[in-house]
Structure formats: C-alpha cells, structure tokens
Amino acid sequence: MKELQSYVTAPDGVRLAVFEWGERSAATTVVLVHGYPDTHAVWRPIAEQLAERHHVVAYDVRGAGHSDAPRAVRSYTLATLEADLGAVLAEVSPDKPVHLVGHDWGSIQSWESVTGTALADRIASFTSVSGPCLDHVGQWFRSKLRRPNPRSVGQLAWQGVHSWYIGYFHLPLLPPLLWRTAMVKAWPALLHAIEGVPHGSGAPTFPTDAVRGLALYRANMIPRLTRPRRRPTDIPVQVVLPQQDLYVTPAMAGQAPQPFVGRLWRRPLRAGHWAPLTHETVLAGWIDEFVAHIEGAPAAPDLDRAQVRTADAGTADAHNPDGSGTAAYAGKLVVVTGAGSGIGRATALAFADAGASVVAADLNAESAARTAQLAALLGAPRSGGYAVDVSDPAAMEEFAKAVHAEHGVPDVVVNNAGIGLGGAFLDTATSDWDAVLGVNLMGVVHGCRLFGAMMKERGLGGHIVNIASAAAYLPSRTLSAYATSKAAVLMLTECLRAELADQGIGVSAVCPGFVNTAIAKATRYVGVSASEQEQLRGKADRLYRLRNLPPERVADAVLRAVRENRPVVPVAAEARIGRALSRLSPGTLRFVARRDLTPR
Amino acid sequence: MGDRVFGLVAARWSGGKLGAGICCADLTRQYVDTMSNKQPAWAPEDLDRFRAVQQLAYRCAEAVAATLEPGVTEKQTARRMRHWLMENGADDWFHVPFAWFGDRTTFHRFRTPLQFFPTDRRLEEGMPFILDCAPVADGYTADIGYAGSLGGNAVQAQILEDLQEYRALILAEVRERKPLNEIYRSVDALIAKHGYDNRHRVYPGRVLAHQVTRLKVRGPRAVVAGFGVRSLQTLGRELVAERIVGRSPLWADGKSSGHAPTPGLWAVEPHLGLRQVGAKFEELLVVTEDDAYWLDHDLPHVRTWAAKAPAGPGEATARGEGPTGDLTEDATEEESAA
C-alpha cells in the first residue's frame, strides 16, 4: 500500500515526519502515535489494514525516525508533545475530530491531550495500548496507598517490579552506552524471543531513536508521578490490556483511568507489550469497531460487553474486592449447557455474579430463559437463553452459529448437560447407550468442537470446562453406561487440553460427586419395574438431600478451574478421596465396584 | 410437679418406642391437654389480638427500615427495633429482634446459631437487609420477617415478587391437608424452578415454619440465647406435647413433619436466596381442622403485590388466597365484630 510522506512543523520549529495511508477524503481519520523505542513503522501493519476504510495517519515523534531531535531534555515535555500532535492534526484533519490511537509512550503522551483542554474538541475517541496516563497512575498509586490491603499492595509491588526500567533510564551514561553497543543486536533478538515480534520490523534508525528518546522519560516521569493532577475526560476511551505485558500491568492500566474517564471500554488481549506487531489483525479490528461505534454504529457484542458500566464500580464484593469495577469476568462471554437447573444454572449465575455475560442453553426453553433472566438481574450484560438439545449435532451447530452472531465468540464454555442412567449392563439396551452417550459424551464433543474452533480462530485464547463425574474414575457394577460416558469425557478433556494448549485455550474437567440436584430424581434405572423405578429415584433423592452438597460448590470449582487453568477438579470429598484411591489403590475401588450400592 | 415428671417419662417412653400407644393414650391425651395451652380453634378475640401484635411487629419493621441510613450497623438496627417495640406495647419476646445486612441475608457461611445475632456489619447503598422480630404482648406472640434494601436491589426485588407464589402454594397445599414435609418439598421444588436457594434450612431445625401460641406461663421475662425464657418454656412444652401425639410444632422436611397440618397458628417463613442476596416474609397462618387462611392481608409485602396487580383474575393468586380464603376471613371478621 502507498505510504505518503510529508513534514509538519511544530510551534517550536521542530520538523515532524508525517505518513499517510488511504484516502484523505474518507469519512474518518485515525491518527496513530508510536512509543519508545519505535517509529511510525510499528504501526505499518495496522495502518495498512485500517486504510481500507479510514484515512490513516502516523508520525515520527520528535527524537525518533525522520523527525528532528532537539538536544535539550526540556524540549520533550508532555506539553511540547501535545503541541506536536496539535500541529499534525491541524495539517491532516483540519475540520473533523480524529480517532486517536497510542501505543506505549505514544499512548502516555496522547493521554495528555485526551485529558487536557487544548485538543479536547479535536479528538473523537482514543484507543490506548500499553500506556497509561501518568497523572492517573499517580492517583492510582496514592489511592492504593491510602487504603492499603494485601491485594492492592500486591498490585503496587507487581507494577513496581515491572517498572524497573524507568529508574534505569534515569541513570547517567549507562543506558545510552548500552543502546549503542550490546543492545543494537540484542534488542531485536530479545523482542523476537520474548514477545514474538517478527524479524525486520524495527526501524533503520533504531539505536539513535532509543538514545534520543530517553529524554521522554527524563523530562516527564518524576514530575508527573510525584505531583499527579486530577485529569478527567469526556472523550470515549478504549483501553487495550495486553495480559502478558512486561512493563504495564493490566491491573494498573485497567483501573487507573476508571475514576476519570466517563465512557470507558476495557479489552483484555492475550498478548505481550508489542501487540501492534504481534496481534495486528485483532488490534486493527478493535480500533475499527470502536471508531465505527463512536461514529454512530451499534456496538458489536464484544465491544458492548467491554464497556465499563458505572454499576460495576464502587460496590465491593467477593469478586470485586477493591471496588474498582474490575469484576473477575467483566466483559467475558460464558456459554453454559444444561443451564436450566442444578450445576449448570448455579455455574451460569456464579459467572454472572462475577461480571460475565451468560448464554444459558437448556433442553427446556423456559428454564434456560429463567437462568438468563436471573443472570441479567445479577448484572450480567447481554445475557440470553437458548433451547437446544446437545445430543443433536445439527441443533448444536445452529446454536453455535446463533451465539456467534448474537454474542460473539465465547471466552468460557461449560459443557454441563448430562443425564443419569443406573442399572446392570446386561439390562442396558442399545437405545439406552445411545441416549447416555448422545448427551453425556457427544453433547460435550459438539460443544468442544464448535466453540473450540471459534476460540482457536479468534486467537485470543479461552477456556472449556467439561463437567465429568467422580464416576469417571470410580467403577461400579450399576453405572456402566453413565460411568463410561463420563470416563470418556475425562479422557477427551485431557487430550483436548494437550491439543489446545498452544492456542492459549485451557480445558478442564470438573468431577462433582453427589450433588443435590434434579439429576437424582431424573435418573433412569434399567431392569426394574415402573414402581421400583420411582422408589429408587425417591431413595436416591433422599440420599442426595442428606449429602446436602449444593450445586453452588461445583460452580465455585468451575470458576476456580478457569481461573487457575486446572486440568481436573474433583469437588466433593467422595470425589477427591475416590480420585486418590484410583491412583493409590485401584484394587479397593474394584472391590467396592462389585457391591450393588443402589439404595433399595 | 410429680405429675409433670411422670408425664415426661410417659412422653419419652410412648413417643420414643410405641408412638401414642393405646395403653397410655388416655393418659397422654389428658396430659397433653393440661400441658399445652394451644387451642385447636382460636376464638375470634384471640385472633384479633394475634393480628394486632403482628401489625405492631410489621409497623416496627417498617418504621425502623425507614430510619436506616448508610453506615448503620446490624446491632444499632436491632436496638432500634427493640426500643420501638417496647415503647409501643410489647412486653416480652419470642426472640429478640434480628437484623441481617448484605450477604448475611442469605446466612452465608453460617455454622453456629450464634451467627444469627446482630453484628457490626454496616449497611451500604444497594445492600439488602432483613429485619426479623417476634414481640409478645400480653402473651400473644407474633413473629415477622421484613426484607428490604437501601436504595433498591434488583435481585431482592425479584425474589420478593416471586415470594407471592410461595404464599399461594403453601396456603393451597395446607388446605389440601397435605403432610407438612410434603409441602416443604413442594416449596423446595418451586425454589428449584425459580433458581433460588432454600435458606430457611439454615434456621434451627431447618424449619419453614413453627407454631406460635399464647404464652400462659409465669416466671421472669428474661432472655436466654436470644429467646424469651417464657417462650422457650412454652416451646419446650409444645415439643414434648406434640411429640407424644406424633406431631411436631416445627415444620421441616423430616419424618417428624410427616403429618397433616396441625390446627393452630403457624409462623410461616419461606426464606430464599440468590447468590449473596436473601429475602423472606414471615407471617401467621391460621390452620383449623378443615381449612386454613392467612391471619392478615394488610401486610407490607401483600400490599406491594396487590399494588402491582390491581385487578383481574391474577389477583387471587397474587394475594395468595382463593375465594374460600376471602370468605373465611370475612367470616372471621364478622364474628369478631359481633
């Protein structure tokens, strides 16, 4: 694509190199500001994608690339950088406010304009990648210190560890010396090794940019962080939060702007600090989506979920201990099958309570809708209920398509739907096998297949939780079909976990045990009369009631499985003891398996 | 006194081994009659007095709820209820007033009964609360529960709205004279359908309801473990007396509740939870030999439901009463007026 180069002169006479892509006549202009030690080149892959729909502008910040580099440190204050941006905007989009995007230092300096008055009416929206407002950070530090608790102190300390380089950049002689010597070759190699940045994406002016750019830190860091101002803004801001960022922790970047930004979107990204070079397609898509929405288009489902609702803020609870609005699953989409009752409903509601949007699927449309309704009451934005038979491949395909169209790609899928079947193997008919394997195994297979493919294609990771059972590893003469189906789910989970690990998709199996849900009353027993059937169900239900393990306990285990990416989570004591015995003393389990433990 | 001891022994022996055995049936019946002051059918004057105490208790809850401000603690709230009731005619307690805030409305992680007592938990904006008080006036007891929130809570509002189905269900099944433990399970089934959690099972004895009678015992008006001593005495007697005839004054899901509804007054308290939000109502149900009706309809939660469903066929369900309920109530009122 054609890259148009020109020069703009800043108020203090510094010449800035400006680069443009796409048509100047396009309805929207997107201005990209690079960080340190980069040049406009860091934006090239994204600019080329955005140029299909927008007029795209990037410029070399003073001190970098083809722009002039004044020697004095005081020429690099945020105020002068803001004046530079003003000069560029006046040249490239004199009439219409632009959509600003900043990465790293480019984002830090853009915040100055976004929270200031000089250019406020020249900016329509701001997308910030890995660069917080220094004033917001200062305020964030202060608020954490004012009300210290182990969590907030931990977050401060963690950010402190990640900010070592700021102190280092203030040292005399050593940083420039290293940039000019060892780092010339080491830096691109490090970026490639640690971040996965492709070879050859660095600017030809690299070591010089790095040395001159040190002035950015030296001119601004200490005054801004030690004397932070209160800088609110009405401009809509989308904050992209790379989860593996080595320099800016997602906790800080996500929380710091909250008290000061009225319209805030938070988008966690499975990436490192140089996301513009490693996740250019995702970022270009998000910028495009955000710009379109601010220009008046309805928000895409993902973007809608990412918006920070004011209701999230201020209420401290178990999932949001610091009251900062960062509920653990805010902005996430969770799909749960069998969500109309028992473990499925409890899991859906637990995720909703933790801020997620919930898609509740169940054979029974009414109970699925009820779960979605309760989820919405708990604050889950955009929740929905679907009637679907998980054992029907066509229905599942349709369901997955509907979810994709109406809600986007799920972040978590819980394959929970299951049915119970008891009785002797020789009494179990082929049709019984079809029914049990159809729901308990193939239902899980369809869920993993359809949603796993979506997650993989999106490339942002995710998590699949399959509800197996303690019966998966506890043999029993009266549960051959059920236990077989659950053992298959357990093995499927282990295999899939290995396969999807590289995609950042976690796969977990949760083995509940005897949980007090409707399954006891719905379990079918083969080889018994109708009256005996009722009796068995009644007795099983009584035992489950006595055992008194609420489905909420399993729901907590599902959330833990996702949070800690655990492979197998047995829940009840009997499930945990059973799992230990299956490894230590399988003979004991074989002995017990020969007893008919059906309550009669 | 000797008679009492003998009665207790007889009770243990007959209740524990033979049930109300024929050989001692007369003896126990006689004993039950002297021991229990519960009447199979309360006189209209008595019902009026019970109704008045229940009104007093709900007025207290509403008055104190209106005073709640951010930062107030459970202890302060319970104290306000206590003072309000003592100033307005209560002279003893079935139990001392309770106040639960936030996730304590669902008895989250309650392990011991001590956790029911008010704490220093502070009320915050949007937080649900439940006020529960059981004053006694001249021996007439009420036991009520009032759920609300500071500035509104969507989850609790939904539970409170759904509670009217429970009021209707319980009344309908009591009228069918279903065994109490079966009604308990019907309530559980409705809870499962709604997606809530049964929280009344945290109460001592897992009770959905308990019987209330007129206190006739003498003795000091002391409070022990949160319960009025005289109420405890009465409750103890009831437990023994009812056990003898194979019934329980506590309505739970076990075998001891496997009998048709006992005539008398029942304080019914379905208590539901969703995640960290709980809500309940508690009010007196009058059970007669062949019918049942709610003692009063002029209660805050019933008024709220009626205001939402002002007319039409939905009203009967919404108010938890059938045509017979109206008749019964009207008849009672007429009787009492006469």
PDB file of C-alpha atoms in Angstrom, chain A residues 314-319 340-341 345-346 349-350 353 366-367 370 373-374 377-378 521 541-542 545 548 550 552 555-556, chain B residues 109 124-125 154-155 158-159 162 181 184-185 188-189 191-198 201 206 253 255 274-277:
ATOM      1  CA  GLY A 314     -17.958   1.247  43.734  1.00  0.00           C
ATOM      2  CA  THR A 315     -19.603  -1.897  45.005  1.00  0.00           C
ATOM      3  CA  ALA A 316     -17.069  -4.036  46.725  1.00  0.00           C
ATOM      4  CA  ASP A 317     -17.918  -7.711  46.949  1.00  0.00           C
ATOM      5  CA  ALA A 318     -16.253 -11.083  46.813  1.00  0.00           C
ATOM      6  CA  HIS A 319     -15.489 -10.838  43.101  1.00  0.00           C
ATOM      7  CA  GLY A 340     -31.763 -24.612  33.288  1.00  0.00           C
ATOM      8  CA  SER A 341     -31.173 -26.291  36.626  1.00  0.00           C
ATOM      9  CA  ARG A 345     -27.713 -22.893  36.495  1.00  0.00           C
ATOM     10  CA  ALA A 346     -25.515 -22.388  39.554  1.00  0.00           C
ATOM     11  CA  LEU A 349     -25.229 -17.483  37.913  1.00  0.00           C
ATOM     12  CA  ALA A 350     -21.780 -17.636  39.509  1.00  0.00           C
ATOM     13  CA  ASP A 353     -22.212 -12.619  39.579  1.00  0.00           C
ATOM     14  CA  GLU A 366     -38.395 -21.811  29.857  1.00  0.00           C
ATOM     15  CA  SER A 367     -35.777 -22.736  32.437  1.00  0.00           C
ATOM     16  CA  ARG A 370     -35.196 -18.039  33.613  1.00  0.00           C
ATOM     17  CA  GLN A 373     -33.191 -13.546  33.465  1.00  0.00           C
ATOM     18  CA  LEU A 374     -31.546 -14.188  36.840  1.00  0.00           C
ATOM     19  CA  LEU A 377     -30.545  -9.383  37.437  1.00  0.00           C
ATOM     20  CA  LEU A 378     -27.130 -10.195  38.861  1.00  0.00           C
ATOM     21  CA  LYS A 521     -34.952 -37.646  40.502  1.00  0.00           C
ATOM     22  CA  ASP A 541     -33.036 -38.161  46.042  1.00  0.00           C
ATOM     23  CA  ARG A 542     -33.232 -38.618  49.805  1.00  0.00           C
ATOM     24  CA  ARG A 545     -30.565 -34.365  50.093  1.00  0.00           C
ATOM     25  CA  ASN A 548     -26.526 -31.827  51.082  1.00  0.00           C
ATOM     26  CA  PRO A 550     -25.213 -27.610  46.942  1.00  0.00           C
ATOM     27  CA  GLU A 552     -23.016 -23.707  44.125  1.00  0.00           C
ATOM     28  CA  ALA A 555     -19.987 -23.673  40.386  1.00  0.00           C
ATOM     29  CA  ASP A 556     -17.176 -22.319  42.564  1.00  0.00           C
TER      30      ASP A 556
ATOM     31  CA  ARG B 109     -21.382 -19.444  55.795  1.00  0.00           C
ATOM     32  CA  GLU B 124     -24.250   0.312  52.323  1.00  0.00           C
ATOM     33  CA  GLU B 125     -26.088   1.710  49.332  1.00  0.00           C
ATOM     34  CA  ALA B 154     -32.889  -5.642  41.650  1.00  0.00           C
ATOM     35  CA  VAL B 155     -32.179  -9.199  42.758  1.00  0.00           C
ATOM     36  CA  GLN B 158     -37.294 -10.176  42.015  1.00  0.00           C
ATOM     37  CA  ILE B 159     -37.213 -12.589  44.967  1.00  0.00           C
ATOM     38  CA  ASP B 162     -41.715 -14.311  43.417  1.00  0.00           C
ATOM     39  CA  ASN B 181     -42.998 -32.436  54.953  1.00  0.00           C
ATOM     40  CA  TYR B 184     -41.915 -28.416  52.408  1.00  0.00           C
ATOM     41  CA  ARG B 185     -40.725 -30.397  49.353  1.00  0.00           C
ATOM     42  CA  ASP B 188     -38.268 -26.807  47.522  1.00  0.00           C
ATOM     43  CA  ALA B 189     -39.421 -27.763  44.035  1.00  0.00           C
ATOM     44  CA  ILE B 191     -37.392 -22.868  44.733  1.00  0.00           C
ATOM     45  CA  ALA B 192     -35.523 -25.103  42.264  1.00  0.00           C
ATOM     46  CA  LYS B 193     -37.791 -23.981  39.425  1.00  0.00           C
ATOM     47  CA  HIS B 194     -37.147 -20.351  40.261  1.00  0.00           C
ATOM     48  CA  GLY B 195     -33.417 -20.955  40.591  1.00  0.00           C
ATOM     49  CA  TYR B 196     -33.159 -19.810  44.195  1.00  0.00           C
ATOM     50  CA  ASP B 197     -31.584 -21.381  47.211  1.00  0.00           C
ATOM     51  CA  ASN B 198     -33.574 -22.609  50.212  1.00  0.00           C
ATOM     52  CA  ARG B 201     -32.975 -24.700  56.067  1.00  0.00           C
ATOM     53  CA  ARG B 206     -34.419 -26.450  59.029  1.00  0.00           C
ATOM     54  CA  ASP B 253     -38.862 -31.850  55.701  1.00  0.00           C
ATOM     55  CA  LYS B 255     -40.216 -37.630  59.209  1.00  0.00           C
ATOM     56  CA  LEU B 274     -29.837 -15.888  45.118  1.00  0.00           C
ATOM     57  CA  ARG B 275     -26.050 -15.656  45.362  1.00  0.00           C
ATOM     58  CA  GLN B 276     -25.444 -13.039  48.071  1.00  0.00           C
ATOM     59  CA  VAL B 277     -28.966 -11.658  48.294  1.00  0.00           C
TER      60      VAL B 277
END
